[in-house]
Amino acid sequence: MRITVIGTGYLGAVHAACMASIGHEVLGVDSDADKITELAAGRAPFYEPGLADLLRPAVRSGRLRFGTSFAEAGAFGELHFICVGTPQLAGSYAADVSAVDAAVERLVPRCARDCLIVGKSTVPVGTASRLAAVVAGLAPAGVTAELAWNPEFLREGTAIADTLHPERLVAGVSSARADAALRQAYAPMIEAGTPYISTDPSTAELVKVSANAFLATKVSFINVIADVCDVADADVATLAQALGYDSRIGPQALGAGLGFGGGCLAKDVRALAARAEELGASDAVAFLGTVDAVNAARRRRAVDIARSMAGGSLRGTRVAVLGVAFKPGTDDVRDSPALAVAAAVSLQGAEVRAHDPRAAANARALHPQLRFAPDVTGACEGADVVLHLTEWDEYQDVDPWALRAVVREPRVFDARNVLPLERWRAAGWTARAFGRRIRPGRAEGPRPAAAGGRLAPVGGGSPRPPGPQCPSWCLRGDERCECW
Ligand code: UGA
């Protein structure tokens, strides 16, 4: 099919590349000329694993082109996917759909052939029915243009796989013709057995925000339980594992920690609440305010923990931050919990040295006061506290014995609950996490002397060998280890 993709951000660029990879002729359109130049050269303008590998051959073959012209898009496409952003409206919880409106208004009068306009952007329920009238009104004489809504469920970091092998396809259509066009566009996925749900546009719009609101609720739920674990001396990671085996619950989105961020979950929770309120159903979604508030509190709590680990004040301290992206696998720092904590810690007087394998440039552009190191060791040099804020795989492999040699004080806060903290404790670190019972660690790995670590324990005394009181070479006491 001849497809255009209007808007080439994280969603549109991936969608365009994937549609070309399954055999369609695709034209990507964006008003950002720099981005278009990159894409037209087969380069990804942001980090998304696998995207460049898909772009290069598709561009080279001529099946995938990029441009800035709506006239070219209108002349070319029989299927136009609208993939522009719908951020939170300034001064409101509602979504700003002005970019969607503008795309439709610029494209439809230039459509030179019968076509289907397909919204993929996440919008408040009712947007499609409002825009259907706009499309009908703006279509040139002799051209039949129709609107459908086909929400996208891709996650950054796994966007290619999510697009090429989706768990479901949702088509909000008003005619058999629109339904047939979408089935044709996604034929390889449907043939591979992907469930295809054909419904009306309003239901399709609502499926998307409901999915994101549900995921956000799940994350906030486990974070509330993490707080209960903290006071009950229970372990939220084990608890989540046990919950996840229940097929009615499932293991996804049960990672307790710093909470959700990015361009979607928080924005969609608020937009759903705002839209429900407009429609007179605010009571029905009142709990979404709690989901949002629980999430915001994680960031404040993380800053409080960092401050308390630093001895009660952050002023004059040096804080190492591992990870600033909103999650691993992306360079996206939009509403990043990690970056928010790093910035707050810096505002409270700490000198922050951060590391992130992909997101440093985007983070620096927003917060030039943060310093970035090229590696973990550089970020941790002389640190009074190490904050693990985005769970990139490589941080889980850090050798705590070796790192201990470069910090000023061996204190680590794992705000993502994935570091092997028993090992860190065995290496002499004071370690904290949300809702974790961290047993005194077994002494695995090289002894501190071999790693060049400092043996002198903080708090006096000399290190004790493992014994009945404490089954590790515990170099430091902390609130849960009684061996000192
Ligand atoms: C989310 C949805 O998962 C996608 O289905 C949807 O298409 C997309 O929004 C969108 O609307 O465009 P994404 O924002 O890429 O995708 O990221 P997620 O993987 O859902 O993670 C969102 C946030 O929740 C991240 O900050 C992550 O660290 C956090 N999270 C996730 C947790 O705190 N715990 C978890 O167990 C899972």
XYZ file of C-alpha atoms and ligand atoms in Angstrom:
521
model
C 0.000 0.000 0.000
C 1.026 3.651 -0.399
C 1.298 4.874 3.150
C 2.244 8.205 4.694
C 3.238 8.705 8.307
C 2.680 12.238 9.578
C 4.992 12.973 12.522
C 8.297 11.110 12.818
C 9.009 11.054 16.554
C 9.470 7.870 18.593
C 6.135 6.532 17.315
C 6.095 7.745 13.708
C 9.682 6.946 12.742
C 9.323 3.403 14.062
C 5.928 2.954 12.407
C 7.237 4.230 9.055
C 10.286 1.940 9.142
C 8.217 -1.078 10.175
C 5.534 -0.504 7.526
C 8.267 -0.264 4.869
C 9.891 -3.427 6.211
C 6.703 -5.416 5.620
C 6.535 -4.285 2.009
C 4.572 -1.019 1.877
C 5.663 2.132 0.030
C 6.068 4.707 2.800
C 6.530 8.484 2.936
C 7.321 9.977 6.354
C 6.477 13.663 6.847
C 7.574 16.012 9.612
C 7.918 19.768 9.955
C 11.326 19.314 11.633
C 13.686 19.530 8.645
C 16.752 18.391 10.648
C 14.996 15.221 11.708
C 13.886 14.571 8.147
C 17.456 15.008 6.878
C 18.670 12.361 9.341
C 15.877 9.923 8.530
C 16.259 10.423 4.791
C 19.908 9.434 5.193
C 18.793 6.236 6.920
C 19.899 7.412 10.365
C 17.753 7.303 13.499
C 17.475 10.799 15.056
C 17.084 9.229 18.527
C 18.138 5.991 20.190
C 15.814 3.064 19.618
C 17.373 -0.399 19.446
C 17.116 -1.868 15.928
C 15.640 1.238 14.288
C 18.724 2.188 12.273
C 19.022 -1.396 11.002
C 15.488 -1.175 9.657
C 15.791 2.355 8.276
C 18.983 1.913 6.263
C 17.875 -0.850 3.853
C 14.355 0.537 3.518
C 15.660 3.998 2.567
C 18.255 2.509 0.241
C 15.608 0.431 -1.543
C 13.449 3.535 -2.120
C 10.471 1.974 -0.315
C 10.877 4.479 2.504
C 11.193 8.205 1.859
C 10.987 11.259 4.078
C 9.978 14.843 3.407
C 8.334 17.944 4.799
C 5.626 18.467 2.194
C 1.956 17.836 2.962
C 1.159 18.322 -0.725
C 3.466 15.422 -1.561
C 1.848 13.339 1.190
C -1.664 14.141 -0.068
C -0.745 13.205 -3.630
C 0.978 9.983 -2.555
C -0.968 8.238 0.188
C -4.002 5.972 0.240
C -3.492 5.444 3.969
C -2.272 8.345 6.130
C -1.163 7.541 9.690
C -1.212 10.507 12.060
C 1.581 9.972 14.614
C 2.133 13.444 16.082
C 2.544 14.105 19.816
C -0.269 14.905 22.244
C 1.543 16.291 25.327
C -0.139 17.559 28.453
C -1.792 20.933 27.843
C -0.124 23.799 29.736
C -2.149 24.730 32.818
C -4.383 21.672 32.601
C -4.473 17.896 32.959
C -5.986 17.538 29.492
C -4.052 16.423 26.409
C -3.053 19.023 23.862
C -4.398 17.709 20.565
C -3.522 20.803 18.541
C -0.811 18.942 16.580
C -3.344 16.263 15.566
C -5.837 18.924 14.498
C -3.141 20.783 12.556
C -1.979 17.622 10.781
C -5.532 16.806 9.660
C -6.208 20.393 8.607
C -2.998 20.597 6.564
C -3.231 17.148 5.018
C -6.864 16.614 4.066
C -7.299 19.582 1.652
C -4.198 18.266 -0.171
C -5.445 14.700 -0.562
C -5.545 14.000 -4.283
C -6.946 10.470 -4.097
C -9.475 8.510 -2.067
C -7.893 7.755 1.266
C -8.199 6.730 4.872
C -6.787 9.008 7.572
C -5.744 6.809 10.516
C -5.082 8.393 13.885
C -2.419 6.607 15.916
C -1.716 9.408 18.398
C -3.154 8.957 21.893
C -6.165 11.280 22.138
C -9.113 11.951 24.459
C -12.185 9.899 23.631
C -14.381 11.829 21.216
C -11.509 13.308 19.198
C -12.088 10.950 16.263
C -15.781 11.710 15.995
C -15.025 15.465 16.098
C -12.300 15.116 13.456
C -14.410 12.865 11.218
C -16.590 15.877 10.485
C -13.485 18.026 9.836
C -12.139 15.420 7.390
C -15.453 15.212 5.540
C -15.622 19.017 5.343
C -12.041 19.557 4.134
C -11.785 16.763 1.557
C -11.424 18.202 -1.964
C -14.358 17.696 -4.343
C -14.316 14.244 -5.889
C -12.072 12.781 -3.138
C -13.467 10.421 -0.506
C -11.542 10.801 2.724
C -12.519 8.934 5.872
C -11.148 8.818 9.425
C -10.318 5.790 11.593
C -8.486 5.373 14.900
C -5.837 2.710 15.369
C -4.022 3.233 18.688
C -0.420 2.208 19.153
C 0.879 0.174 22.096
C 4.616 0.169 21.392
C 7.049 0.715 24.238
C 10.229 2.694 23.786
C 13.218 0.376 23.870
C 11.270 -2.510 22.303
C 9.348 -0.450 19.751
C 10.368 -2.453 16.679
C 9.333 -5.819 18.113
C 6.152 -4.293 19.554
C 5.219 -2.952 16.102
C 6.148 -5.974 14.016
C 4.815 -8.515 16.526
C 2.079 -6.674 18.408
C 0.049 -8.406 21.111
C -3.119 -7.046 19.506
C -4.296 -4.636 16.829
C -7.197 -2.331 17.561
C -9.062 -0.721 14.664
C -11.644 1.946 15.419
C -13.526 2.169 12.127
C -16.810 3.521 10.813
C -17.059 1.501 7.592
C -16.221 -1.880 6.073
C -13.943 -0.059 3.625
C -11.845 1.398 6.448
C -11.720 -1.986 8.161
C -10.540 -3.670 4.960
C -7.813 -1.051 4.432
C -6.415 -1.573 7.941
C -6.548 -5.363 7.578
C -4.585 -5.017 4.364
C -2.007 -2.713 5.980
C -1.419 -5.175 8.807
C -1.852 -8.366 6.767
C 1.449 -10.030 7.836
C 0.675 -9.488 11.527
C -2.890 -10.757 11.172
C -1.695 -13.808 9.226
C 0.769 -14.486 12.038
C -2.179 -14.745 14.435
C -2.217 -11.302 16.064
C -5.689 -10.658 17.514
C -7.404 -7.928 15.464
C -10.176 -6.097 17.265
C -12.482 -4.146 15.008
C -14.568 -1.618 16.896
C -15.828 1.960 16.766
C -13.361 4.887 16.979
C -14.422 5.959 20.497
C -13.788 2.497 21.945
C -10.439 2.347 20.154
C -9.394 5.727 21.586
C -10.422 4.626 25.051
C -8.635 1.260 24.815
C -5.336 3.102 24.531
C -5.678 5.462 27.493
C -7.237 2.694 29.582
C -4.256 0.421 28.881
C -1.801 3.105 29.959
C -3.905 4.053 32.992
C -4.064 0.376 34.005
C -0.281 -0.029 33.688
C 0.231 3.133 35.731
C -2.181 1.826 38.361
C -0.273 -1.445 38.553
C 3.035 0.389 39.038
C 1.582 2.660 41.737
C -0.058 -0.332 43.403
C 3.214 -2.209 43.784
C 4.891 0.979 44.997
C 2.285 1.343 47.738
C 2.895 -2.284 48.685
C 6.648 -1.560 48.741
C 5.995 1.060 51.402
C 4.005 -1.492 53.410
C 6.893 -3.956 52.992
C 9.259 -1.317 54.385
C 7.332 -0.972 57.627
C 6.497 -4.685 57.857
C 10.090 -5.839 57.196
C 8.910 -7.787 54.138
C 10.407 -7.969 50.667
C 8.518 -6.429 47.736
C 10.602 -8.132 45.023
C 9.725 -11.599 46.324
C 6.129 -10.500 46.824
C 5.879 -9.211 43.231
C 7.359 -12.441 41.916
C 4.734 -14.423 43.796
C 1.930 -12.136 42.567
C 3.173 -12.370 38.993
C 2.712 -16.131 38.828
C -1.035 -15.546 39.162
C -2.150 -15.517 35.527
C -4.890 -13.031 36.406
C -2.247 -10.579 37.597
C 0.850 -11.327 35.478
C 4.433 -10.306 36.178
C 4.657 -7.141 34.050
C 4.572 -3.615 35.513
C 5.143 -4.926 39.033
C 8.631 -3.478 39.401
C 8.541 -1.355 42.544
C 10.868 1.625 42.619
C 10.968 5.182 41.431
C 7.651 4.997 39.598
C 6.611 5.695 36.047
C 7.780 8.481 33.771
C 8.182 9.128 30.064
C 5.926 10.840 27.610
C 2.900 8.587 28.051
C 1.764 7.011 31.320
C 1.447 10.070 33.574
C 0.123 12.216 30.742
C -2.500 9.626 29.834
C -3.615 9.068 33.437
C -4.240 12.798 33.742
C -5.820 13.124 30.307
C -8.223 10.273 31.049
C -9.224 11.865 34.345
C -9.665 15.266 32.667
C -11.767 13.832 29.843
C -13.916 11.776 32.216
C -14.500 14.951 34.217
C -15.549 16.833 31.072
C -17.976 14.024 30.321
C -19.417 14.119 33.856
C -17.779 10.897 35.084
C -15.141 12.366 37.417
C -16.218 10.195 40.402
C -15.600 7.073 38.342
C -11.928 7.893 37.837
C -11.183 9.686 41.121
C -8.686 6.982 42.090
C -6.504 7.981 39.128
C -5.586 11.078 41.148
C -4.200 8.721 43.802
C -2.258 6.740 41.181
C -0.645 9.990 40.043
C -0.008 11.227 43.600
C 1.590 7.921 44.675
C 3.862 8.177 41.649
C 4.907 11.768 42.355
C 5.666 10.840 45.976
C 8.258 8.243 44.866
C 10.534 10.963 43.555
C 10.237 13.051 46.731
C 10.862 9.982 48.869
C 13.944 9.077 46.830
C 15.377 12.561 47.439
C 14.613 12.218 51.170
C 16.413 8.871 51.288
C 19.409 10.303 49.419
C 19.547 13.185 51.894
C 19.314 10.934 54.911
C 21.999 8.616 53.526
C 24.215 11.658 53.004
C 23.921 12.416 56.708
C 20.910 14.750 56.837
C 21.931 17.378 54.293
C 22.971 17.243 50.667
C 24.702 20.596 50.721
C 28.384 20.238 49.862
C 28.114 16.517 49.169
C 28.980 14.706 45.982
C 26.267 12.442 44.616
C 26.759 9.886 41.868
C 23.701 9.221 39.693
C 23.518 6.055 37.635
C 20.932 6.521 34.908
C 18.852 9.528 33.864
C 16.651 8.108 31.059
C 13.001 7.535 32.024
C 13.684 3.814 31.664
C 16.460 1.663 30.193
C 16.694 1.126 26.450
C 15.957 4.719 25.465
C 17.558 8.170 25.367
C 14.212 9.746 26.256
C 14.247 11.930 29.369
C 10.699 13.291 29.140
C 9.261 13.319 32.659
C 12.100 11.052 33.729
C 11.856 10.143 37.427
C 15.631 9.629 37.456
C 16.370 13.059 36.010
C 13.849 14.698 38.353
C 15.617 13.148 41.369
C 19.068 14.098 40.028
C 17.919 17.714 39.501
C 16.290 17.916 42.955
C 19.413 16.536 44.646
C 21.476 19.117 42.782
C 19.083 21.909 43.844
C 19.571 20.836 47.453
C 23.263 21.629 47.187
C 24.884 18.389 46.044
C 27.411 18.238 43.240
C 25.861 15.644 40.947
C 27.980 13.519 38.648
C 25.805 11.343 36.475
C 26.221 8.587 33.968
C 23.809 7.260 31.378
C 24.795 5.128 28.381
C 22.378 6.928 26.027
C 20.518 9.829 27.586
C 23.325 12.111 28.801
C 23.018 14.612 25.924
C 19.245 14.985 26.270
C 19.546 15.325 30.053
C 22.336 17.907 29.807
C 20.237 20.011 27.457
C 17.495 20.219 30.122
C 19.754 20.460 33.182
C 23.129 21.953 32.266
C 24.065 22.090 35.974
C 24.422 18.289 36.061
C 27.860 16.953 35.202
C 28.209 13.747 33.239
C 31.002 11.189 33.348
C 31.786 8.817 30.484
C 31.632 5.766 32.751
C 30.326 4.529 36.086
C 33.695 4.824 37.802
C 34.035 8.452 36.729
C 30.556 9.264 38.006
C 31.278 7.638 41.366
C 34.683 9.166 42.088
C 34.625 10.781 45.523
C 30.883 10.221 45.913
C 29.218 10.386 49.302
C 26.160 8.513 47.977
C 25.530 6.520 44.806
C 21.962 6.688 43.468
C 20.901 3.966 41.046
C 17.972 5.596 39.236
C 17.558 3.904 35.812
C 18.037 0.160 35.607
C 20.364 -0.196 32.602
C 21.658 -3.783 32.474
C 25.271 -2.691 32.731
C 24.725 -1.253 36.225
C 23.735 -4.685 37.505
C 27.207 -5.949 36.527
C 29.116 -3.225 38.377
C 31.692 -4.736 40.752
C 30.899 -3.264 44.171
C 34.336 -4.183 45.521
C 36.096 -2.195 42.798
C 33.665 0.723 43.013
C 34.176 0.931 46.733
C 37.744 1.966 46.090
C 36.713 5.146 44.239
C 33.859 6.532 46.357
C 34.315 8.644 49.459
C 31.596 6.769 51.353
C 30.260 3.378 50.272
C 26.543 4.150 50.346
C 24.186 3.042 47.605
C 20.474 3.635 47.130
C 18.942 1.290 44.543
C 15.796 3.188 43.594
C 14.958 0.595 40.901
C 15.232 -2.508 43.071
C 17.367 -4.556 40.710
C 20.953 -4.348 41.980
C 22.315 -7.451 43.752
C 22.444 -5.546 47.031
C 23.478 -8.490 49.167
C 26.673 -8.521 47.150
C 27.090 -4.774 47.629
C 26.639 -5.203 51.364
C 29.158 -8.002 51.394
C 31.555 -5.538 49.761
C 31.046 -3.130 52.615
C 28.357 -0.840 51.256
C 25.483 0.579 53.210
C 22.622 -0.241 50.861
C 18.988 0.842 50.708
C 16.117 0.163 48.354
C 12.344 0.606 48.341
C 10.588 -2.213 50.195
C 13.475 -4.674 50.208
C 14.673 -6.923 52.961
C 18.369 -7.058 52.184
C 20.000 -9.844 54.110
C 23.600 -9.342 55.126
C 25.412 -10.526 52.036
C 27.597 -13.525 51.506
C 31.148 -12.594 50.672
C 31.201 -13.377 46.965
C 33.683 -12.014 44.478
C 37.154 -10.725 45.193
C 38.094 -9.689 48.711
C 38.441 -5.922 49.119
C 42.190 -6.113 49.364
C 42.384 -7.871 45.987
C 40.165 -5.202 44.465
C 42.211 -2.454 46.045
C 39.363 -1.516 48.392
C 39.756 0.212 51.724
C 39.413 -2.168 54.598
C 38.991 0.362 57.370
C 35.385 0.140 58.453
C 33.419 3.292 59.100
C 32.137 3.328 62.667
C 35.270 1.886 64.273
C 36.404 -1.624 65.012
C 37.872 -4.088 62.590
C 36.060 -6.305 60.136
C 34.733 -9.541 61.544
C 34.837 -12.821 59.710
C 31.556 -14.495 58.902
C 30.039 -16.034 62.009
C 26.764 -16.976 63.606
C 25.942 -13.325 64.305
C 26.422 -12.205 60.727
C 27.010 -14.634 57.859
C 29.244 -12.285 55.882
C 32.426 -10.330 55.909
C 30.433 -7.344 57.040
C 32.627 -4.279 57.012
C 29.884 -1.903 58.111
C 26.845 -2.055 60.266
C 23.574 -0.581 59.213
C 20.087 -0.469 60.529
C 19.368 -4.119 59.715
C 22.755 -5.688 60.379
C 23.454 -6.070 64.095
C 26.972 -7.404 63.849
C 28.606 -4.139 64.953
C 3.965 2.967 27.544
C 3.117 1.705 27.353
O 3.736 0.614 28.020
C 2.965 1.377 25.872
O 2.108 0.258 25.713
C 2.381 2.593 25.154
O 2.275 2.372 23.764
C 3.282 3.792 25.373
O 3.400 4.038 26.797
C 2.657 4.978 24.708
O 1.563 5.371 25.114
O 3.206 5.464 23.733
P 6.593 3.448 27.543
O 6.217 4.819 28.001
O 7.570 3.296 26.441
O 5.259 2.658 27.059
O 7.192 2.687 28.791
P 6.794 1.534 29.808
O 7.674 0.392 29.552
O 5.334 1.305 29.907
O 7.307 2.217 31.164
C 6.726 3.430 31.623
C 7.339 3.845 32.949
O 6.939 2.951 33.975
C 8.870 3.864 32.966
O 9.311 5.011 33.639
C 9.236 2.624 33.739
O 10.461 2.742 34.418
C 8.064 2.524 34.714
N 7.840 1.150 35.184
C 7.503 0.175 34.299
C 7.980 0.858 36.528
O 8.270 1.744 37.357
N 7.765 -0.423 36.947
C 7.446 -1.413 36.092
O 7.280 -2.562 36.537
C 7.301 -1.112 34.727
